[in-house]
Amino acid sequence: MKIPKDRIRFNVGGRIFETTSTTLANAGRNSFFGALFDDNWALKQSINDSNPNSEFYIDRNPDCFGVLLDLLRTGDLHIPSHVPERLLHREASFYGLLNHVRSAKWGSFDGNRLHHSRSVTGRAPGDGTAIRAGPDGGCCVAHGSMVHVYDWMMEEHPPINLDYQRVNDVAWLDSENVILSACERLGRGDGGMGLFSKSTGELRYKFQVCHENQLKSYTAGALSTSSDYRIFSSCKGRSNEYGIGVWDQISGKQIDFFYESPGWSLGDADKLQWLNGSNCLLVATLFPRKDNCYISMLDFREKRMVWSWSDIDAPITVDEKRVRDAIAMEDCNAVCVVNEYEDLGFIDLRMSGGSVRWSSRSRLMKGKMPDEPCYPKLALHEGLLFSSMDDCISVFCGPDWVLTSRFRQLYGGSICDFSIGGDRLFALHSEENVFDIWETPPPPIL
């Protein structure tokens, strides 16, 4: 694109700044400064005045303007001690430069280069239920009947309070809305699943389950969403409505229900994972929620279970390697599982009922489990496999899933859940209800 070298003067809150159109163009077309250019990236005539002393007046904070202008010049962010960071973020939002500020504060996600950015202490002690990374760099933390929502600056929004209904899972629908699943309370007809505003905590929609043309109360469990605007939840009702419910994200109406077959477990699922490549849903019900583990792939187009695995009748080894979490890896045609010793196992997706190929990568913890352990959790992100164990998270990569890095924080106790999104990793600790934020440092400026 053609960018002229004209100079331009700004009067911001009474202070004069002078820069070039080349620097301003770094802000991008959708910014405040992008509006100063025509379609050919030439300054508009009203801005490019022939009078060298002409100024463009902006009634905003001059200290923040100087910081943001320097960011556009160099790509580096330096915040003087006298400039409050929250004020800078507010001014960056006005100029349409929030993404520039975020990119300067932390780079694109790289699991092998993460560093601890900060820790946030929760409002209540004890075990948290779940933490979920938001698409914009914020997160939400479920704790009992409360969900605390944070923006990317870690400023807390009004909490979501379900009035003593236990929250089972949380999922982000988009950057402004979250879905909560909750337990049904006997005799109350409540529970189920609702859509809430991230900003206000208000209930926007309640998702219903219909069984035999009648609305039913139910307990909603694990959640997942798909790229074609569907919401999935494990469901437990009082009669036969045990299985996986499906709702349309736009209308909120129930569009399908996959009923649990005898001898299998879907309604108690610990984890749901939508697979874009195969258009199937992974459903995992794991020990200790059930005495046995059940992992299956559901195809809603054909309304059938296309793959399944269970440890029923499998011999229990001396080490009692019970599956604690599972995640599908479509590129490898496998489901990765993990046991309480952080041993990784792999199950072939090309055949049902196969055995687990365990790959021992543990830290020799056998016989040393804490009294109240937090069992391992798995995540797959940009070709890297993450596994939590006690107070640390391990990173594996490559065709053989080699351990490449491990990071930990000493405060807060064991990690009960973690989540990746918005170029951040969030790790929730159990003992002190504190969560850590891990970020990738930005690349050096040459």
Short mmCIF file of N, CA and C in Angstrom, two decimals, residues 7-19 24 32-33 35-37 43-49 51-60 65 94-95:
data_model
loop_
_atom_site.label_atom_id
_atom_site.label_comp_id
_atom_site.label_asym_id
_atom_site.label_seq_id
_atom_site.Cartn_x
_atom_site.Cartn_y
_atom_site.Cartn_z
N ARG A 7 3.91 14.77 7.64
CA ARG A 7 3.88 14.94 9.08
C ARG A 7 2.51 15.46 9.50
N ILE A 8 2.14 15.13 10.72
CA ILE A 8 0.85 15.57 11.24
C ILE A 8 1.03 15.92 12.71
N ARG A 9 0.35 16.99 13.13
CA ARG A 9 0.45 17.48 14.50
C ARG A 9 -0.87 17.23 15.24
N PHE A 10 -0.76 16.76 16.47
CA PHE A 10 -1.91 16.56 17.34
C PHE A 10 -1.78 17.45 18.56
N ASN A 11 -2.90 18.02 18.95
CA ASN A 11 -3.01 18.71 20.23
C ASN A 11 -3.90 17.85 21.11
N VAL A 12 -3.28 17.14 22.05
CA VAL A 12 -4.02 16.22 22.89
C VAL A 12 -4.06 16.78 24.31
N GLY A 13 -5.22 17.24 24.71
CA GLY A 13 -5.37 17.80 26.05
C GLY A 13 -4.45 18.97 26.31
N GLY A 14 -4.09 19.74 25.27
CA GLY A 14 -3.22 20.89 25.43
C GLY A 14 -1.75 20.61 25.18
N ARG A 15 -1.36 19.38 24.92
CA ARG A 15 0.04 19.03 24.65
C ARG A 15 0.20 18.68 23.18
N ILE A 16 1.27 19.18 22.58
CA ILE A 16 1.50 19.00 21.15
C ILE A 16 2.33 17.74 20.89
N PHE A 17 1.86 16.93 19.94
CA PHE A 17 2.60 15.75 19.47
C PHE A 17 2.73 15.84 17.96
N GLU A 18 3.87 15.46 17.45
CA GLU A 18 4.08 15.45 16.01
C GLU A 18 4.58 14.08 15.58
N THR A 19 3.98 13.58 14.51
CA THR A 19 4.34 12.25 14.02
C THR A 19 4.15 12.22 12.51
N LEU A 24 1.15 6.48 12.00
CA LEU A 24 -0.29 6.34 12.28
C LEU A 24 -0.90 5.17 11.54
N PHE A 32 -8.93 4.46 15.43
CA PHE A 32 -9.24 5.89 15.39
C PHE A 32 -8.40 6.58 14.32
N PHE A 33 -7.13 6.21 14.24
CA PHE A 33 -6.23 6.87 13.30
C PHE A 33 -6.47 6.39 11.87
N ALA A 35 -9.20 6.12 10.46
CA ALA A 35 -10.25 6.95 9.89
C ALA A 35 -9.71 8.25 9.32
N LEU A 36 -8.45 8.58 9.59
CA LEU A 36 -7.85 9.82 9.07
C LEU A 36 -7.35 9.66 7.64
N PHE A 37 -7.36 8.41 7.13
CA PHE A 37 -6.83 8.14 5.80
C PHE A 37 -7.96 7.82 4.82
N LEU A 43 -3.52 10.87 3.67
CA LEU A 43 -4.25 11.65 4.66
C LEU A 43 -5.36 12.43 3.98
N LYS A 44 -6.54 12.42 4.61
CA LYS A 44 -7.65 13.17 4.05
C LYS A 44 -7.32 14.65 4.02
N GLN A 45 -7.95 15.36 3.09
CA GLN A 45 -7.60 16.76 2.85
C GLN A 45 -7.78 17.62 4.08
N SER A 46 -8.82 17.30 4.88
CA SER A 46 -9.07 18.10 6.08
C SER A 46 -7.96 17.93 7.11
N ILE A 47 -7.23 16.79 7.03
CA ILE A 47 -6.14 16.55 7.95
C ILE A 47 -4.83 17.06 7.38
N ASN A 48 -4.62 16.80 6.10
CA ASN A 48 -3.36 17.18 5.44
C ASN A 48 -3.43 18.63 4.98
N ASP A 49 -3.55 19.54 5.88
CA ASP A 49 -3.66 20.97 5.58
C ASP A 49 -2.30 21.52 5.18
N ASN A 51 -1.12 24.32 5.82
CA ASN A 51 -0.56 25.14 6.88
C ASN A 51 0.28 24.26 7.81
N PRO A 52 1.60 24.48 7.89
CA PRO A 52 2.44 23.61 8.73
C PRO A 52 2.13 23.70 10.21
N ASN A 53 1.42 24.73 10.65
CA ASN A 53 1.09 24.88 12.06
C ASN A 53 -0.30 24.34 12.41
N SER A 54 -0.99 23.72 11.46
CA SER A 54 -2.32 23.21 11.74
C SER A 54 -2.23 22.02 12.68
N GLU A 55 -3.21 21.88 13.52
CA GLU A 55 -3.22 20.83 14.53
C GLU A 55 -4.57 20.10 14.49
N PHE A 56 -4.51 18.83 14.87
CA PHE A 56 -5.73 18.04 15.02
C PHE A 56 -5.96 17.89 16.52
N TYR A 57 -7.04 18.46 17.01
CA TYR A 57 -7.26 18.49 18.46
C TYR A 57 -8.03 17.24 18.92
N ILE A 58 -7.53 16.62 20.00
CA ILE A 58 -8.19 15.47 20.63
C ILE A 58 -8.28 15.74 22.12
N ASP A 59 -9.47 15.72 22.65
CA ASP A 59 -9.68 16.02 24.07
C ASP A 59 -9.57 14.73 24.89
N ARG A 60 -8.33 14.20 24.97
CA ARG A 60 -8.07 12.99 25.73
C ARG A 60 -6.82 13.16 26.57
N PHE A 65 -1.67 9.14 25.50
CA PHE A 65 -1.47 9.29 24.06
C PHE A 65 0.00 9.13 23.69
N PHE A 94 -10.38 3.56 23.37
CA PHE A 94 -10.91 4.70 22.62
C PHE A 94 -10.26 4.81 21.24
N TYR A 95 -8.96 4.60 21.17
CA TYR A 95 -8.25 4.74 19.89
C TYR A 95 -8.28 3.44 19.06
#
